[in-house]
Short mmCIF file of C-alpha atoms in Angstrom, two decimals:
data_model
loop_
_atom_site.label_atom_id
_atom_site.label_comp_id
_atom_site.label_asym_id
_atom_site.label_seq_id
_atom_site.Cartn_x
_atom_site.Cartn_y
_atom_site.Cartn_z
CA UNK A 228 -18.14 -0.75 -23.11
CA UNK A 229 -17.71 2.51 -21.17
CA UNK A 230 -19.96 2.42 -18.10
CA UNK A 231 -18.70 5.86 -17.02
CA UNK A 232 -17.43 8.65 -19.24
CA UNK A 233 -16.23 11.94 -17.76
CA UNK A 234 -14.97 14.76 -19.98
CA UNK A 235 -13.20 17.97 -19.01
CA UNK A 236 -14.36 17.81 -15.40
CA UNK A 237 -13.79 21.01 -13.45
CA UNK A 238 -14.86 21.68 -9.89
CA UNK A 239 -14.21 24.91 -8.06
CA UNK A 240 -15.39 26.48 -4.82
CA UNK A 241 -15.75 30.10 -3.75
CA UNK A 242 -16.33 33.14 -5.95
CA UNK A 243 -14.33 35.02 -8.59
CA UNK A 244 -12.45 36.93 -5.89
CA UNK A 245 -11.51 33.84 -3.89
CA UNK A 246 -11.73 30.80 -6.13
CA UNK A 247 -10.27 27.38 -5.38
CA UNK A 248 -10.13 25.05 -8.38
CA UNK A 249 -10.10 21.48 -7.00
CA UNK A 250 -10.52 19.55 -10.27
CA UNK A 251 -8.85 20.90 -13.38
CA UNK A 252 -10.15 19.32 -16.57
CA UNK A 253 -10.18 15.59 -15.81
CA UNK A 254 -10.99 13.10 -18.58
CA UNK A 255 -11.81 9.58 -17.39
CA UNK A 256 -13.43 6.44 -18.78
CA UNK A 257 -14.33 3.35 -16.75
CA UNK A 258 -15.20 0.09 -18.48
CA UNK A 259 -18.02 -2.30 -17.58
CA UNK A 260 -16.70 -4.72 -14.94
CA UNK A 261 -13.60 -2.70 -14.01
CA UNK A 262 -12.41 -2.31 -10.41
CA UNK A 263 -10.70 1.09 -10.34
CA UNK A 264 -8.94 2.75 -7.42
CA UNK A 265 -8.35 6.49 -7.14
CA UNK A 266 -5.32 7.53 -5.11
CA UNK A 267 -3.63 10.80 -4.25
CA UNK A 268 -2.27 12.82 -1.36
CA UNK A 269 -4.64 14.64 0.99
CA UNK A 270 -6.09 17.63 -0.85
CA UNK A 271 -5.36 16.19 -4.31
CA UNK A 272 -9.05 16.15 -5.27
CA UNK A 273 -9.72 12.40 -5.18
CA UNK A 274 -12.77 12.60 -2.88
CA UNK A 275 -14.14 15.58 -4.81
CA UNK A 276 -13.77 13.54 -8.00
CA UNK A 277 -15.70 10.63 -6.46
CA UNK A 278 -18.41 13.02 -5.26
CA UNK A 279 -19.00 14.64 -8.65
CA UNK A 280 -18.85 11.35 -10.57
CA UNK A 281 -21.36 9.78 -8.17
CA UNK A 282 -23.73 12.79 -8.36
CA UNK A 283 -23.27 13.63 -4.66
CA UNK A 284 -21.87 16.97 -5.81
CA UNK A 285 -22.20 18.92 -9.07
CA UNK A 286 -19.42 19.74 -11.51
CA UNK A 287 -18.58 23.36 -12.32
CA UNK A 288 -17.83 22.38 -15.93
CA UNK A 289 -17.73 19.20 -17.96
CA UNK A 290 -19.96 16.22 -18.69
CA UNK A 291 -20.49 12.86 -16.99
CA UNK A 292 -22.28 9.90 -18.55
CA UNK A 293 -23.13 6.75 -16.61
CA UNK A 294 -24.48 3.76 -18.52
CA UNK A 295 -25.25 6.06 -21.46
CA UNK A 296 -27.20 8.63 -19.40
CA UNK A 297 -25.91 12.19 -19.18
CA UNK A 298 -26.21 13.00 -15.46
CA UNK A 299 -24.62 16.46 -15.45
CA UNK A 300 -27.75 18.25 -16.64
CA UNK A 301 -30.40 16.04 -15.03
CA UNK A 302 -33.07 17.74 -12.95
CA UNK A 303 -32.93 16.84 -9.26
CA UNK A 304 -36.00 14.57 -9.30
CA UNK A 305 -34.76 12.58 -12.32
CA UNK A 306 -31.24 12.44 -10.85
CA UNK A 307 -32.59 11.05 -7.56
CA UNK A 308 -34.43 8.36 -9.52
CA UNK A 309 -31.30 7.56 -11.53
CA UNK A 310 -29.17 7.36 -8.39
CA UNK A 311 -31.70 5.04 -6.72
CA UNK A 312 -31.73 2.58 -9.63
CA UNK A 313 -28.22 2.77 -11.06
CA UNK A 314 -25.73 3.64 -8.32
CA UNK A 315 -24.45 1.84 -5.23
CA UNK A 316 -22.50 3.44 -2.38
CA UNK A 317 -20.12 2.14 0.29
CA UNK A 318 -19.00 4.79 2.78
CA UNK A 319 -16.18 4.73 5.33
CA UNK A 320 -18.61 5.22 8.22
CA UNK A 321 -21.04 2.51 7.00
CA UNK A 322 -24.15 4.79 6.99
CA UNK A 323 -26.38 2.05 8.40
CA UNK A 324 -29.67 2.80 10.14
CA UNK A 325 -29.37 1.79 13.80
CA UNK A 326 -33.09 1.06 14.14
CA UNK A 327 -33.05 -1.53 11.35
CA UNK A 328 -31.61 -5.05 11.39
CA UNK A 329 -28.79 -6.11 9.09
CA UNK A 330 -31.33 -7.66 6.72
CA UNK A 331 -33.56 -4.57 6.74
CA UNK A 332 -30.55 -2.31 6.04
CA UNK A 333 -29.48 -4.47 3.09
CA UNK A 334 -33.01 -4.55 1.66
CA UNK A 335 -33.40 -0.74 1.68
CA UNK A 336 -32.59 -0.20 -2.04
CA UNK A 337 -35.24 -2.79 -2.98
CA UNK A 338 -37.86 -1.34 -0.63
CA UNK A 339 -38.08 1.75 -2.85
CA UNK A 340 -38.34 -0.32 -6.03
CA UNK A 341 -41.22 -2.44 -7.26
CA UNK A 342 -39.74 -5.76 -6.15
CA UNK A 343 -41.86 -8.59 -4.70
CA UNK A 344 -41.11 -9.83 -1.19
CA UNK A 345 -40.12 -13.25 -2.55
CA UNK A 346 -37.67 -11.79 -5.07
CA UNK A 347 -36.27 -9.37 -2.46
CA UNK A 348 -35.65 -12.25 -0.04
CA UNK A 349 -33.93 -14.28 -2.75
CA UNK A 350 -31.66 -11.36 -3.66
CA UNK A 351 -30.92 -10.76 0.02
CA UNK A 352 -30.03 -14.38 0.67
CA UNK A 353 -27.67 -14.46 -2.32
CA UNK A 354 -25.76 -11.25 -1.58
CA UNK A 355 -25.68 -11.80 2.21
CA UNK A 356 -24.13 -15.24 1.69
CA UNK A 357 -21.67 -13.87 -0.86
CA UNK A 358 -20.52 -11.28 1.68
CA UNK A 359 -20.58 -13.64 4.66
CA UNK A 360 -23.14 -11.62 6.58
CA UNK A 361 -26.19 -13.91 6.40
CA UNK A 362 -25.84 -15.31 9.93
CA UNK A 363 -26.00 -11.78 11.37
CA UNK A 364 -29.20 -10.90 9.47
CA UNK A 365 -31.38 -10.38 12.56
CA UNK A 366 -28.85 -8.36 14.53
CA UNK A 367 -28.75 -4.58 14.78
CA UNK A 368 -25.71 -2.48 13.79
CA UNK A 369 -24.70 -1.93 17.43
CA UNK A 370 -24.52 -5.72 17.89
CA UNK A 371 -22.01 -6.45 15.11
CA UNK A 372 -18.34 -5.67 14.43
CA UNK A 373 -16.98 -2.95 12.16
CA UNK A 374 -16.10 -5.54 9.52
CA UNK A 375 -19.63 -6.92 9.59
CA UNK A 376 -21.07 -3.40 9.36
CA UNK A 377 -19.01 -2.67 6.26
CA UNK A 378 -19.98 -5.98 4.64
CA UNK A 379 -23.61 -5.07 5.39
CA UNK A 380 -23.02 -1.73 3.70
CA UNK A 381 -21.44 -3.52 0.72
CA UNK A 382 -24.36 -5.96 0.48
CA UNK A 383 -26.74 -3.00 0.42
CA UNK A 384 -24.71 -1.47 -2.44
CA UNK A 385 -24.71 -4.67 -4.53
CA UNK A 386 -28.27 -5.96 -3.94
CA UNK A 387 -30.03 -3.99 -6.70
CA UNK A 388 -27.25 -4.70 -9.26
CA UNK A 389 -26.35 -1.05 -9.95
CA UNK A 390 -24.43 0.11 -13.02
CA UNK A 391 -21.53 1.21 -10.82
CA UNK A 392 -20.60 1.11 -7.13
CA UNK A 393 -18.74 4.03 -5.57
CA UNK A 394 -16.67 3.21 -2.47
CA UNK A 395 -15.19 6.05 -0.39
CA UNK A 396 -12.31 4.77 1.79
CA UNK A 397 -14.29 1.58 2.58
CA UNK A 398 -11.46 0.10 4.69
CA UNK A 399 -10.60 3.35 6.48
CA UNK A 400 -12.31 2.42 9.76
CA UNK A 401 -11.37 -1.29 9.72
CA UNK A 402 -8.51 -3.29 11.21
CA UNK A 403 -6.22 -5.05 8.71
CA UNK A 404 -7.95 -8.45 8.98
CA UNK A 405 -11.45 -6.99 8.46
CA UNK A 406 -10.13 -4.81 5.62
CA UNK A 407 -8.60 -7.82 3.83
CA UNK A 408 -11.84 -9.77 4.29
CA UNK A 409 -13.90 -6.95 2.77
CA UNK A 410 -11.50 -6.43 -0.14
CA UNK A 411 -11.46 -10.16 -0.90
CA UNK A 412 -15.27 -10.08 -1.05
CA UNK A 413 -15.36 -6.96 -3.25
CA UNK A 414 -12.82 -8.53 -5.60
CA UNK A 415 -14.84 -11.75 -5.78
CA UNK A 416 -18.10 -9.92 -6.50
CA UNK A 417 -16.38 -7.73 -9.09
CA UNK A 418 -15.39 -10.88 -11.00
CA UNK A 419 -18.46 -13.04 -10.27
CA UNK A 420 -21.09 -10.39 -11.00
CA UNK A 421 -19.01 -8.33 -13.48
CA UNK A 422 -19.78 -5.41 -11.17
CA UNK A 423 -18.08 -2.08 -11.80
CA UNK A 424 -16.42 -0.57 -8.72
CA UNK A 425 -14.72 2.80 -8.29
CA UNK A 426 -12.93 3.12 -4.96
CA UNK A 427 -11.13 6.06 -3.39
CA UNK A 428 -8.38 4.93 -1.04
CA UNK A 429 -5.16 6.20 0.54
CA UNK A 430 -3.98 2.63 1.17
CA UNK A 431 -1.83 0.90 -1.49
CA UNK A 432 -2.75 -2.51 -0.04
CA UNK A 433 -6.43 -1.78 -0.71
CA UNK A 434 -5.61 -0.38 -4.17
CA UNK A 435 -3.69 -3.55 -5.08
CA UNK A 436 -7.00 -5.46 -5.14
CA UNK A 437 -8.21 -3.37 -8.09
CA UNK A 438 -7.44 -3.80 -11.79
CA UNK A 439 -6.39 -0.18 -12.38
CA UNK A 440 -5.13 2.62 -10.16
CA UNK A 441 -5.49 6.28 -11.14
CA UNK A 442 -3.27 8.77 -9.31
CA UNK A 443 -4.57 12.31 -8.82
CA UNK A 444 -2.31 15.28 -8.12
CA UNK A 445 -3.41 18.92 -7.85
CA UNK A 446 -6.80 18.18 -9.39
CA UNK A 447 -5.44 16.39 -12.45
CA UNK A 448 -4.68 12.81 -13.42
CA UNK A 449 -0.96 12.35 -12.76
CA UNK A 450 -0.54 8.74 -13.89
CA UNK A 451 -2.27 5.35 -14.13
CA UNK A 452 -1.25 1.76 -13.46
CA UNK A 453 -2.90 -1.32 -14.95
CA UNK A 454 -2.60 -4.61 -13.10
CA UNK A 455 -2.77 -6.77 -16.21
CA UNK A 456 -1.49 -10.26 -15.42
CA UNK A 457 0.57 -9.16 -12.41
CA UNK A 458 -0.05 -10.79 -9.04
CA UNK A 459 -1.30 -8.57 -6.24
CA UNK A 460 2.07 -8.37 -4.46
CA UNK A 461 3.86 -7.13 -7.60
CA UNK A 462 1.06 -4.64 -8.29
CA UNK A 463 1.33 -3.41 -4.69
CA UNK A 464 5.07 -2.72 -5.23
CA UNK A 465 4.32 -0.78 -8.44
CA UNK A 466 1.71 1.29 -6.57
CA UNK A 467 4.22 2.00 -3.79
CA UNK A 468 6.82 3.20 -6.32
CA UNK A 469 4.37 5.53 -8.04
CA UNK A 470 3.10 6.82 -4.72
CA UNK A 471 6.69 7.52 -3.66
CA UNK A 472 7.32 9.56 -6.82
CA UNK A 473 3.99 11.31 -6.30
CA UNK A 474 4.98 12.26 -2.75
CA UNK A 475 1.99 10.54 -1.16
CA UNK A 476 1.88 9.04 2.29
CA UNK A 477 3.91 5.85 2.41
CA UNK A 478 2.27 2.75 3.74
CA UNK A 479 4.07 1.05 6.60
CA UNK A 480 3.70 -2.58 7.59
#
């Protein structure tokens, strides 16, 4: 089942005298339960693609369906409601509220839904334990590490069981150990909950945790790799080869 369908996606900025076309007719389907990474050199359009697919930005042309709903022509109020109920977000800079505890930050998506306190607490306990953040529940963001902040952000994204989770460079601000910990957790939740994840990353190590990698070049899909039955190390090597051909930044140990 397609959880996300994007057809002939164009995105341009400027006016007819000075127009920059960032996305040039992208077609993309993501299946229920897939963990997809988007890669490409700086300026390739990968972040713009994530932004339009996640409704943060609007397309110039084309259609996007998420879980059967056409979001490209939704009015702003209906789109805000759809985003609240159906989408989860993990950002590079965490986007936590400093005045709220870890638990309060994670519970935010449920606080704007009609969920009882008992049910909310049960959902919190489950996802916080899954992401290894439960013991830090009463701390504030300035009292925890970057890795814990990002796992808090991930717990917030998963707690309301959205149709799809969009992750924008989620390991970009983390050291390698914290990044591996987060990616292990995302991979586990992807399988355990059959959660659909779309992640933009520049890091082939991070991308090797996903089941499919889509490479973007000059606003178009350049190539794709499917992990299949490969182990992560072999998939990492395939990603590196494709990235080398693509002319992307090489990852160094």
